[in-house]
Amino acid sequence: MPKLSSDTLWEQAAAEVRHRESGAGQEAGEEAGEEAGGETLSERSVFLMGSKSGGKTSILLRCLDRDEPSKPTLALEYTFGRRARGHSTPKDIAHLWELGGGTSLSDLVQIPITPANIRSFSVILVLDLSKPNSLWGTMEKLLQAAQAQLDKVYSQAQQAEKTKAGAKHQPSVHPATRVLPKDYPDRELISPFPVPLLIIGSKYDIFQEFDSDKRKVVSKTLRFVAHYYAASLIFTSIKLESLMSKTKSFFSHLAFGVDRGKTVCCDSTKPLVIPEGSDSFSQIGSPPAADVDITSLHAKNPKDLWKKVYERVFPQESTGEQRELKDPAKDPQYSVPQIDAMRAQKDQELDQYKRNAAKSWKGLELET
């Protein structure tokens, strides 16, 4: 990444544009956090998505140590975080995107996922544990949308690399392939998500009051999903400081490359804390299907089997949420008095025009 001599956001943006135009964008693939003489600036991108009203904004604000009230996310919002490594070194920057609306705006994933940032990109999926009947559908649709865009961007980047290096050039890594250590548990049986993935189960304070059998189904299912995608998994609540502290360490690991600690908890009677590579299919066991005949489910693969068992216990509600009908222009949180007054005036003029036009048409009909 280019060296930035100022903390001013506009100068950072200008430097980034010059960097991309110089053709160095492809070289930005060096792992974020790599230093040259302790002076190189690290920039990473983190994309948050998940359950509607699942607490994404609140979790993000807490992870950034921002003491401000959370507001409903309007479509797709951007912010950034900075972290200094030392007194004399530049601050690392995390570009943070948050998708609102649950699954209804999943097509917006194409905005934050681009060839320019793909090699320093990670995803956080926030799932509302208090609403298990929409959990699988939300998870499935959002991960599919993100993975499709990641595959597309990887292909574009590789095509550009081929063109640049010549027709005989062969890419070293196939699109959407994340290289895992050779000793990664169940390495041959899983399907790693293309970029680092963190799954956060939110509202644990409500979830912990659920029946123990239902908690076990949700916990084991999310353990399976997280391990299948080579993702990290943590349960949290903004009302429980000890859990938020662990969540912040996982977030900082993705955003700034900070060590996330070595805490591991796979006990379904407690909040789960499972870094990627710390679980295995043998430890997770089979789907908790005491009242379900697994042989009758006709599953195509292990993931499909877990889905069918989970949906037997928690019949899924439709996640095809309608887009918000509420007009953002009338939302008090986006109020701008001068613009609102002009908008009201134009609305009145439009209504008057419609009434006059209706009278004119009625007059023409009578004459006819």
CSV table of N, CA, C and O in Angstrom, one decimal, residues 185-285:
chain,number,residue,atom,x,y,z
A,185,PRO,N,-7.7,-29.2,10.8
A,185,PRO,CA,-8.6,-30.3,11.0
A,185,PRO,C,-9.6,-30.5,9.8
A,185,PRO,O,-10.2,-29.5,9.4
A,186,ASP,N,-9.8,-31.7,9.4
A,186,ASP,CA,-10.8,-32.1,8.3
A,186,ASP,C,-10.5,-31.3,7.0
A,186,ASP,O,-11.5,-30.9,6.3
A,187,ARG,N,-9.3,-31.0,6.8
A,187,ARG,CA,-9.0,-30.2,5.6
A,187,ARG,C,-9.6,-30.6,4.3
A,187,ARG,O,-10.0,-29.8,3.4
A,188,GLU,N,-9.7,-31.9,4.1
A,188,GLU,CA,-10.2,-32.5,2.9
A,188,GLU,C,-11.7,-32.6,2.8
A,188,GLU,O,-12.3,-32.9,1.8
A,189,LEU,N,-12.4,-32.3,4.0
A,189,LEU,CA,-13.8,-32.4,4.0
A,189,LEU,C,-14.6,-31.1,4.1
A,189,LEU,O,-15.8,-31.1,4.0
A,190,ILE,N,-13.9,-30.0,4.3
A,190,ILE,CA,-14.5,-28.7,4.4
A,190,ILE,C,-14.5,-27.9,3.1
A,190,ILE,O,-13.8,-28.3,2.2
A,191,SER,N,-15.2,-26.8,3.1
A,191,SER,CA,-15.2,-25.9,2.0
A,191,SER,C,-14.9,-24.5,2.5
A,191,SER,O,-15.9,-23.7,2.8
A,192,PRO,N,-13.7,-24.1,2.6
A,192,PRO,CA,-13.3,-22.8,3.2
A,192,PRO,C,-13.9,-21.6,2.5
A,192,PRO,O,-14.0,-21.6,1.3
A,193,PHE,N,-14.4,-20.7,3.3
A,193,PHE,CA,-14.9,-19.5,2.7
A,193,PHE,C,-13.8,-18.8,2.0
A,193,PHE,O,-12.6,-18.8,2.5
A,194,PRO,N,-14.0,-18.1,0.9
A,194,PRO,CA,-12.9,-17.5,0.2
A,194,PRO,C,-12.0,-16.5,0.9
A,194,PRO,O,-10.8,-16.4,0.6
A,195,VAL,N,-12.5,-15.8,1.9
A,195,VAL,CA,-11.8,-14.9,2.8
A,195,VAL,C,-12.0,-15.2,4.2
A,195,VAL,O,-13.0,-16.0,4.5
A,196,PRO,N,-11.2,-14.7,5.1
A,196,PRO,CA,-11.5,-15.0,6.6
A,196,PRO,C,-12.9,-14.6,7.0
A,196,PRO,O,-13.4,-13.5,6.6
A,197,LEU,N,-13.5,-15.5,7.7
A,197,LEU,CA,-14.9,-15.3,8.1
A,197,LEU,C,-15.1,-15.4,9.6
A,197,LEU,O,-14.6,-16.4,10.2
A,198,LEU,N,-15.8,-14.5,10.2
A,198,LEU,CA,-16.1,-14.6,11.6
A,198,LEU,C,-17.6,-14.6,11.8
A,198,LEU,O,-18.3,-13.7,11.3
A,199,ILE,N,-18.2,-15.6,12.4
A,199,ILE,CA,-19.6,-15.7,12.7
A,199,ILE,C,-19.8,-15.3,14.1
A,199,ILE,O,-19.3,-15.9,15.1
A,200,ILE,N,-20.7,-14.3,14.3
A,200,ILE,CA,-21.0,-13.8,15.7
A,200,ILE,C,-22.5,-14.1,16.0
A,200,ILE,O,-23.4,-13.7,15.2
A,201,GLY,N,-22.7,-14.9,17.0
A,201,GLY,CA,-24.1,-15.1,17.5
A,201,GLY,C,-24.4,-14.0,18.5
A,201,GLY,O,-23.8,-14.0,19.6
A,202,SER,N,-25.3,-13.1,18.1
A,202,SER,CA,-25.6,-12.0,19.0
A,202,SER,C,-26.8,-12.3,19.9
A,202,SER,O,-27.5,-13.3,19.8
A,203,LYS,N,-27.0,-11.4,20.9
A,203,LYS,CA,-28.1,-11.4,21.9
A,203,LYS,C,-28.0,-12.7,22.7
A,203,LYS,O,-29.1,-13.4,22.9
A,204,TYR,N,-26.8,-13.1,23.1
A,204,TYR,CA,-26.7,-14.3,24.0
A,204,TYR,C,-27.5,-14.2,25.3
A,204,TYR,O,-27.9,-15.2,25.8
A,205,ASP,N,-27.6,-12.9,25.8
A,205,ASP,CA,-28.3,-12.8,27.0
A,205,ASP,C,-29.8,-13.3,27.0
A,205,ASP,O,-30.3,-13.7,27.9
A,206,ILE,N,-30.4,-13.2,25.8
A,206,ILE,CA,-31.7,-13.8,25.5
A,206,ILE,C,-31.6,-15.3,25.3
A,206,ILE,O,-32.4,-16.1,25.8
A,207,PHE,N,-30.7,-15.6,24.4
A,207,PHE,CA,-30.5,-17.0,24.0
A,207,PHE,C,-30.3,-17.9,25.2
A,207,PHE,O,-30.7,-19.1,25.2
A,208,GLN,N,-29.5,-17.5,26.2
A,208,GLN,CA,-29.2,-18.3,27.4
A,208,GLN,C,-30.4,-18.7,28.2
A,208,GLN,O,-30.3,-19.7,29.0
A,209,GLU,N,-31.6,-18.1,28.0
A,209,GLU,CA,-32.8,-18.4,28.7
A,209,GLU,C,-33.6,-19.5,27.9
A,209,GLU,O,-34.6,-19.9,28.4
A,210,PHE,N,-33.1,-19.9,26.7
A,210,PHE,CA,-33.8,-20.9,25.9
A,210,PHE,C,-33.7,-22.3,26.6
A,210,PHE,O,-32.9,-22.5,27.4
A,211,ASP,N,-34.6,-23.2,26.2
A,211,ASP,CA,-34.6,-24.6,26.6
A,211,ASP,C,-33.2,-25.1,26.3
A,211,ASP,O,-32.7,-24.9,25.2
A,212,SER,N,-32.6,-25.9,27.1
A,212,SER,CA,-31.3,-26.5,26.9
A,212,SER,C,-31.1,-27.3,25.6
A,212,SER,O,-30.1,-27.2,24.9
A,213,ASP,N,-32.2,-28.1,25.3
A,213,ASP,CA,-32.1,-28.9,24.1
A,213,ASP,C,-32.1,-28.0,22.8
A,213,ASP,O,-31.4,-28.3,21.9
A,214,LYS,N,-32.9,-26.9,22.9
A,214,LYS,CA,-32.9,-26.0,21.7
A,214,LYS,C,-31.5,-25.2,21.6
A,214,LYS,O,-31.0,-25.0,20.5
A,215,ARG,N,-31.0,-24.9,22.7
A,215,ARG,CA,-29.6,-24.2,22.7
A,215,ARG,C,-28.6,-25.1,22.1
A,215,ARG,O,-27.7,-24.7,21.4
A,216,LYS,N,-28.7,-26.4,22.4
A,216,LYS,CA,-27.8,-27.4,21.9
A,216,LYS,C,-27.9,-27.5,20.4
A,216,LYS,O,-26.8,-27.6,19.7
A,217,VAL,N,-29.1,-27.5,19.9
A,217,VAL,CA,-29.3,-27.6,18.4
A,217,VAL,C,-28.6,-26.4,17.7
A,217,VAL,O,-27.9,-26.6,16.7
A,218,VAL,N,-28.9,-25.2,18.2
A,218,VAL,CA,-28.4,-24.0,17.6
A,218,VAL,C,-26.8,-24.0,17.7
A,218,VAL,O,-26.1,-23.7,16.7
A,219,SER,N,-26.3,-24.3,18.9
A,219,SER,CA,-24.9,-24.3,19.1
A,219,SER,C,-24.1,-25.3,18.2
A,219,SER,O,-23.1,-25.0,17.6
A,220,LYS,N,-24.6,-26.5,18.2
A,220,LYS,CA,-23.9,-27.6,17.4
A,220,LYS,C,-24.0,-27.3,15.9
A,220,LYS,O,-23.1,-27.5,15.2
A,221,THR,N,-25.2,-26.7,15.5
A,221,THR,CA,-25.3,-26.4,14.1
A,221,THR,C,-24.4,-25.3,13.7
A,221,THR,O,-23.7,-25.4,12.6
A,222,LEU,N,-24.3,-24.3,14.5
A,222,LEU,CA,-23.4,-23.2,14.1
A,222,LEU,C,-21.9,-23.6,14.2
A,222,LEU,O,-21.0,-23.1,13.5
A,223,ARG,N,-21.6,-24.5,15.1
A,223,ARG,CA,-20.2,-25.1,15.2
A,223,ARG,C,-19.9,-25.8,13.8
A,223,ARG,O,-18.8,-25.7,13.3
A,224,PHE,N,-20.9,-26.6,13.4
A,224,PHE,CA,-20.7,-27.3,12.1
A,224,PHE,C,-20.5,-26.3,11.0
A,224,PHE,O,-19.6,-26.5,10.2
A,225,VAL,N,-21.4,-25.3,10.9
A,225,VAL,CA,-21.3,-24.3,9.8
A,225,VAL,C,-19.9,-23.6,9.8
A,225,VAL,O,-19.3,-23.4,8.8
A,226,ALA,N,-19.5,-23.2,11.0
A,226,ALA,CA,-18.3,-22.4,11.2
A,226,ALA,C,-17.1,-23.3,10.7
A,226,ALA,O,-16.2,-22.9,10.0
A,227,HIS,N,-17.1,-24.6,11.2
A,227,HIS,CA,-16.0,-25.4,10.8
A,227,HIS,C,-16.0,-25.8,9.3
A,227,HIS,O,-14.9,-25.8,8.7
A,228,TYR,N,-17.2,-25.9,8.8
A,228,TYR,CA,-17.3,-26.3,7.3
A,228,TYR,C,-16.7,-25.1,6.5
A,228,TYR,O,-16.1,-25.4,5.4
A,229,TYR,N,-16.9,-23.9,6.9
A,229,TYR,CA,-16.4,-22.7,6.2
A,229,TYR,C,-15.0,-22.3,6.7
A,229,TYR,O,-14.5,-21.2,6.2
A,230,ALA,N,-14.4,-23.0,7.6
A,230,ALA,CA,-13.1,-22.6,8.2
A,230,ALA,C,-13.2,-21.2,8.8
A,230,ALA,O,-12.3,-20.4,8.6
A,231,ALA,N,-14.3,-21.0,9.5
A,231,ALA,CA,-14.6,-19.7,10.1
A,231,ALA,C,-14.4,-19.8,11.6
A,231,ALA,O,-14.4,-20.8,12.2
A,232,SER,N,-14.3,-18.6,12.2
A,232,SER,CA,-14.3,-18.5,13.7
A,232,SER,C,-15.7,-18.2,14.1
A,232,SER,O,-16.5,-17.7,13.4
A,233,LEU,N,-16.0,-18.6,15.4
A,233,LEU,CA,-17.4,-18.5,15.9
A,233,LEU,C,-17.3,-18.0,17.3
A,233,LEU,O,-16.5,-18.5,18.1
A,234,ILE,N,-18.2,-17.0,17.6
A,234,ILE,CA,-18.2,-16.5,19.0
A,234,ILE,C,-19.7,-16.1,19.3
A,234,ILE,O,-20.3,-15.5,18.4
A,235,PHE,N,-20.1,-16.4,20.5
A,235,PHE,CA,-21.4,-15.9,21.0
A,235,PHE,C,-21.2,-14.7,21.8
A,235,PHE,O,-20.3,-14.7,22.7
A,236,THR,N,-22.1,-13.6,21.7
A,236,THR,CA,-21.8,-12.4,22.4
A,236,THR,C,-23.1,-11.7,22.8
A,236,THR,O,-24.2,-12.1,22.3
A,237,SER,N,-23.0,-10.7,23.6
A,237,SER,CA,-24.1,-9.8,23.9
A,237,SER,C,-23.5,-8.4,24.4
A,237,SER,O,-22.6,-8.4,25.1
A,238,ILE,N,-24.1,-7.4,23.9
A,238,ILE,CA,-23.6,-6.0,24.3
A,238,ILE,C,-23.9,-5.8,25.7
A,238,ILE,O,-23.4,-4.8,26.3
A,239,LYS,N,-24.7,-6.6,26.4
A,239,LYS,CA,-25.0,-6.4,27.8
A,239,LYS,C,-24.1,-7.2,28.7
A,239,LYS,O,-24.2,-7.1,29.9
A,240,LEU,N,-23.2,-8.0,28.1
A,240,LEU,CA,-22.3,-8.8,28.9
A,240,LEU,C,-20.8,-8.4,28.5
A,240,LEU,O,-20.3,-8.7,27.5
A,241,GLU,N,-20.2,-7.6,29.4
A,241,GLU,CA,-18.9,-7.0,29.1
A,241,GLU,C,-17.8,-8.1,28.8
A,241,GLU,O,-17.0,-7.9,27.9
A,242,SER,N,-17.8,-9.2,29.5
A,242,SER,CA,-16.8,-10.2,29.3
A,242,SER,C,-16.9,-10.8,27.9
A,242,SER,O,-15.8,-11.0,27.3
A,243,LEU,N,-18.1,-11.0,27.4
A,243,LEU,CA,-18.2,-11.5,26.0
A,243,LEU,C,-17.9,-10.4,25.0
A,243,LEU,O,-17.3,-10.7,24.0
A,244,MET,N,-18.2,-9.2,25.3
A,244,MET,CA,-17.8,-8.1,24.3
A,244,MET,C,-16.3,-7.9,24.2
A,244,MET,O,-15.8,-7.6,23.2
A,245,SER,N,-15.6,-8.2,25.3
A,245,SER,CA,-14.2,-8.1,25.3
A,245,SER,C,-13.6,-9.1,24.4
A,245,SER,O,-12.7,-8.8,23.6
A,246,LYS,N,-14.1,-10.4,24.5
A,246,LYS,CA,-13.6,-11.4,23.6
A,246,LYS,C,-14.0,-11.1,22.1
A,246,LYS,O,-13.2,-11.4,21.2
A,247,THR,N,-15.2,-10.6,21.9
A,247,THR,CA,-15.6,-10.2,20.6
A,247,THR,C,-14.7,-9.2,20.0
A,247,THR,O,-14.4,-9.2,18.8
A,248,LYS,N,-14.3,-8.2,20.8
A,248,LYS,CA,-13.5,-7.1,20.3
A,248,LYS,C,-12.1,-7.7,19.9
A,248,LYS,O,-11.5,-7.2,18.9
A,249,SER,N,-11.6,-8.7,20.6
A,249,SER,CA,-10.3,-9.2,20.2
A,249,SER,C,-10.4,-10.0,18.8
A,249,SER,O,-9.5,-9.9,18.0
A,250,PHE,N,-11.5,-10.6,18.6
A,250,PHE,CA,-11.8,-11.3,17.3
A,250,PHE,C,-11.9,-10.2,16.2
A,250,PHE,O,-11.3,-10.4,15.1
A,251,PHE,N,-12.6,-9.2,16.5
A,251,PHE,CA,-12.8,-8.1,15.5
A,251,PHE,C,-11.4,-7.4,15.2
A,251,PHE,O,-11.1,-7.2,14.0
A,252,SER,N,-10.7,-7.1,16.2
A,252,SER,CA,-9.4,-6.5,16.0
A,252,SER,C,-8.4,-7.3,15.3
A,252,SER,O,-7.5,-6.8,14.5
A,253,HIS,N,-8.6,-8.6,15.4
A,253,HIS,CA,-7.7,-9.6,14.6
A,253,HIS,C,-7.9,-9.4,13.1
A,253,HIS,O,-7.0,-9.4,12.3
A,254,LEU,N,-9.2,-9.3,12.7
A,254,LEU,CA,-9.6,-9.1,11.3
A,254,LEU,C,-9.2,-7.7,10.8
A,254,LEU,O,-8.7,-7.5,9.7
A,255,ALA,N,-9.5,-6.7,11.7
A,255,ALA,CA,-9.4,-5.3,11.2
A,255,ALA,C,-8.0,-4.8,11.3
A,255,ALA,O,-7.6,-4.0,10.4
A,256,PHE,N,-7.2,-5.3,12.3
A,256,PHE,CA,-5.8,-4.7,12.5
A,256,PHE,C,-4.7,-5.8,12.6
A,256,PHE,O,-3.6,-5.4,12.8
A,257,GLY,N,-5.1,-7.0,12.5
A,257,GLY,CA,-4.1,-8.1,12.6
A,257,GLY,C,-3.6,-8.3,14.1
A,257,GLY,O,-2.6,-8.9,14.3
A,258,VAL,N,-4.4,-7.9,15.0
A,258,VAL,CA,-4.0,-8.1,16.5
A,258,VAL,C,-4.3,-9.5,16.9
A,258,VAL,O,-5.3,-10.2,16.4
A,259,ASP,N,-3.5,-10.0,17.8
A,259,ASP,CA,-3.7,-11.4,18.3
A,259,ASP,C,-5.0,-11.5,19.0
A,259,ASP,O,-5.4,-10.7,19.8
A,260,ARG,N,-5.8,-12.6,18.6
A,260,ARG,CA,-7.1,-12.7,19.2
A,260,ARG,C,-7.2,-13.5,20.5
A,260,ARG,O,-8.3,-13.7,21.0
A,261,GLY,N,-6.1,-13.9,21.0
A,261,GLY,CA,-6.1,-14.7,22.2
A,261,GLY,C,-6.2,-16.2,21.9
A,261,GLY,O,-6.5,-16.6,20.8
A,262,LYS,N,-6.1,-17.0,23.0
A,262,LYS,CA,-6.2,-18.4,22.8
A,262,LYS,C,-7.4,-19.1,23.5
A,262,LYS,O,-7.4,-20.3,23.7
A,263,THR,N,-8.3,-18.3,23.9
A,263,THR,CA,-9.5,-18.8,24.6
A,263,THR,C,-10.3,-19.7,23.7
A,263,THR,O,-10.6,-19.3,22.5
A,264,VAL,N,-10.7,-20.9,24.1
A,264,VAL,CA,-11.6,-21.7,23.3
A,264,VAL,C,-12.7,-22.3,24.3
A,264,VAL,O,-12.3,-22.8,25.3
A,265,CYS,N,-13.9,-22.3,23.8
A,265,CYS,CA,-15.0,-22.9,24.6
A,265,CYS,C,-16.0,-23.5,23.6
A,265,CYS,O,-16.6,-22.8,22.8
A,266,CYS,N,-16.1,-24.8,23.7
A,266,CYS,CA,-17.0,-25.6,22.8
A,266,CYS,C,-18.2,-26.1,23.5
A,266,CYS,O,-19.0,-26.9,23.0
A,267,ASP,N,-18.4,-25.7,24.8
A,267,ASP,CA,-19.5,-26.2,25.6
A,267,ASP,C,-20.8,-25.5,25.3
A,267,ASP,O,-20.9,-24.3,25.4
A,268,SER,N,-21.8,-26.3,24.8
A,268,SER,CA,-23.0,-25.7,24.4
A,268,SER,C,-23.8,-25.1,25.6
A,268,SER,O,-24.8,-24.3,25.4
A,269,THR,N,-23.4,-25.4,26.8
A,269,THR,CA,-24.1,-24.7,28.0
A,269,THR,C,-23.5,-23.4,28.3
A,269,THR,O,-24.0,-22.7,29.2
A,270,LYS,N,-22.4,-23.0,27.6
A,270,LYS,CA,-21.8,-21.7,27.8
A,270,LYS,C,-21.7,-21.0,26.4
A,270,LYS,O,-21.9,-21.6,25.4
A,271,PRO,N,-21.3,-19.7,26.5
A,271,PRO,CA,-21.1,-19.0,25.2
A,271,PRO,C,-19.9,-19.5,24.5
A,271,PRO,O,-18.9,-19.6,25.0
A,272,LEU,N,-20.2,-19.9,23.2
A,272,LEU,CA,-19.1,-20.5,22.4
A,272,LEU,C,-18.0,-19.4,22.0
A,272,LEU,O,-18.3,-18.3,21.7
A,273,VAL,N,-16.8,-19.9,22.1
A,273,VAL,CA,-15.6,-19.1,21.6
A,273,VAL,C,-14.7,-20.0,20.9
A,273,VAL,O,-14.0,-20.8,21.5
A,274,ILE,N,-14.8,-20.1,19.6
A,274,ILE,CA,-14.0,-21.1,18.8
A,274,ILE,C,-13.3,-20.4,17.6
A,274,ILE,O,-13.9,-20.2,16.6
A,275,PRO,N,-12.0,-20.1,17.8
A,275,PRO,CA,-11.2,-19.6,16.7
A,275,PRO,C,-11.1,-20.7,15.6
A,275,PRO,O,-11.2,-21.9,15.8
A,276,GLU,N,-10.9,-20.2,14.4
A,276,GLU,CA,-10.9,-21.1,13.2
A,276,GLU,C,-9.8,-22.2,13.4
A,276,GLU,O,-8.7,-21.8,14.0
A,277,GLY,N,-10.0,-23.4,13.1
A,277,GLY,CA,-9.1,-24.5,13.3
A,277,GLY,C,-9.0,-25.1,14.6
A,277,GLY,O,-8.2,-26.0,14.9
A,278,SER,N,-9.9,-24.6,15.5
A,278,SER,CA,-10.0,-25.2,16.9
A,278,SER,C,-11.0,-26.2,17.1
A,278,SER,O,-11.2,-26.7,18.2
A,279,ASP,N,-11.8,-26.6,16.1
A,279,ASP,CA,-12.9,-27.5,16.2
A,279,ASP,C,-12.7,-28.6,15.2
A,279,ASP,O,-11.8,-28.6,14.3
A,280,SER,N,-13.5,-29.6,15.2
A,280,SER,CA,-13.4,-30.7,14.2
A,280,SER,C,-14.7,-31.4,14.2
A,280,SER,O,-15.5,-31.3,15.1
A,281,PHE,N,-15.0,-32.1,13.1
A,281,PHE,CA,-16.3,-32.8,12.9
A,281,PHE,C,-16.4,-33.9,14.0
A,281,PHE,O,-17.5,-34.2,14.5
A,282,SER,N,-15.3,-34.5,14.4
A,282,SER,CA,-15.4,-35.6,15.4
A,282,SER,C,-15.8,-35.0,16.8
A,282,SER,O,-16.5,-35.7,17.5
A,283,GLN,N,-15.3,-33.8,17.1
A,283,GLN,CA,-15.7,-33.2,18.3
A,283,GLN,C,-17.2,-32.7,18.3
A,283,GLN,O,-17.9,-32.7,19.3
A,284,ILE,N,-17.6,-32.2,17.1
A,284,ILE,CA,-19.0,-31.7,17.0
A,284,ILE,C,-20.0,-32.8,17.0
A,284,ILE,O,-21.0,-32.7,17.7
A,285,GLY,N,-19.6,-34.0,16.4
A,285,GLY,CA,-20.5,-35.1,16.4
A,285,GLY,C,-21.6,-35.0,15.4
A,285,GLY,O,-21.6,-34.2,14.5
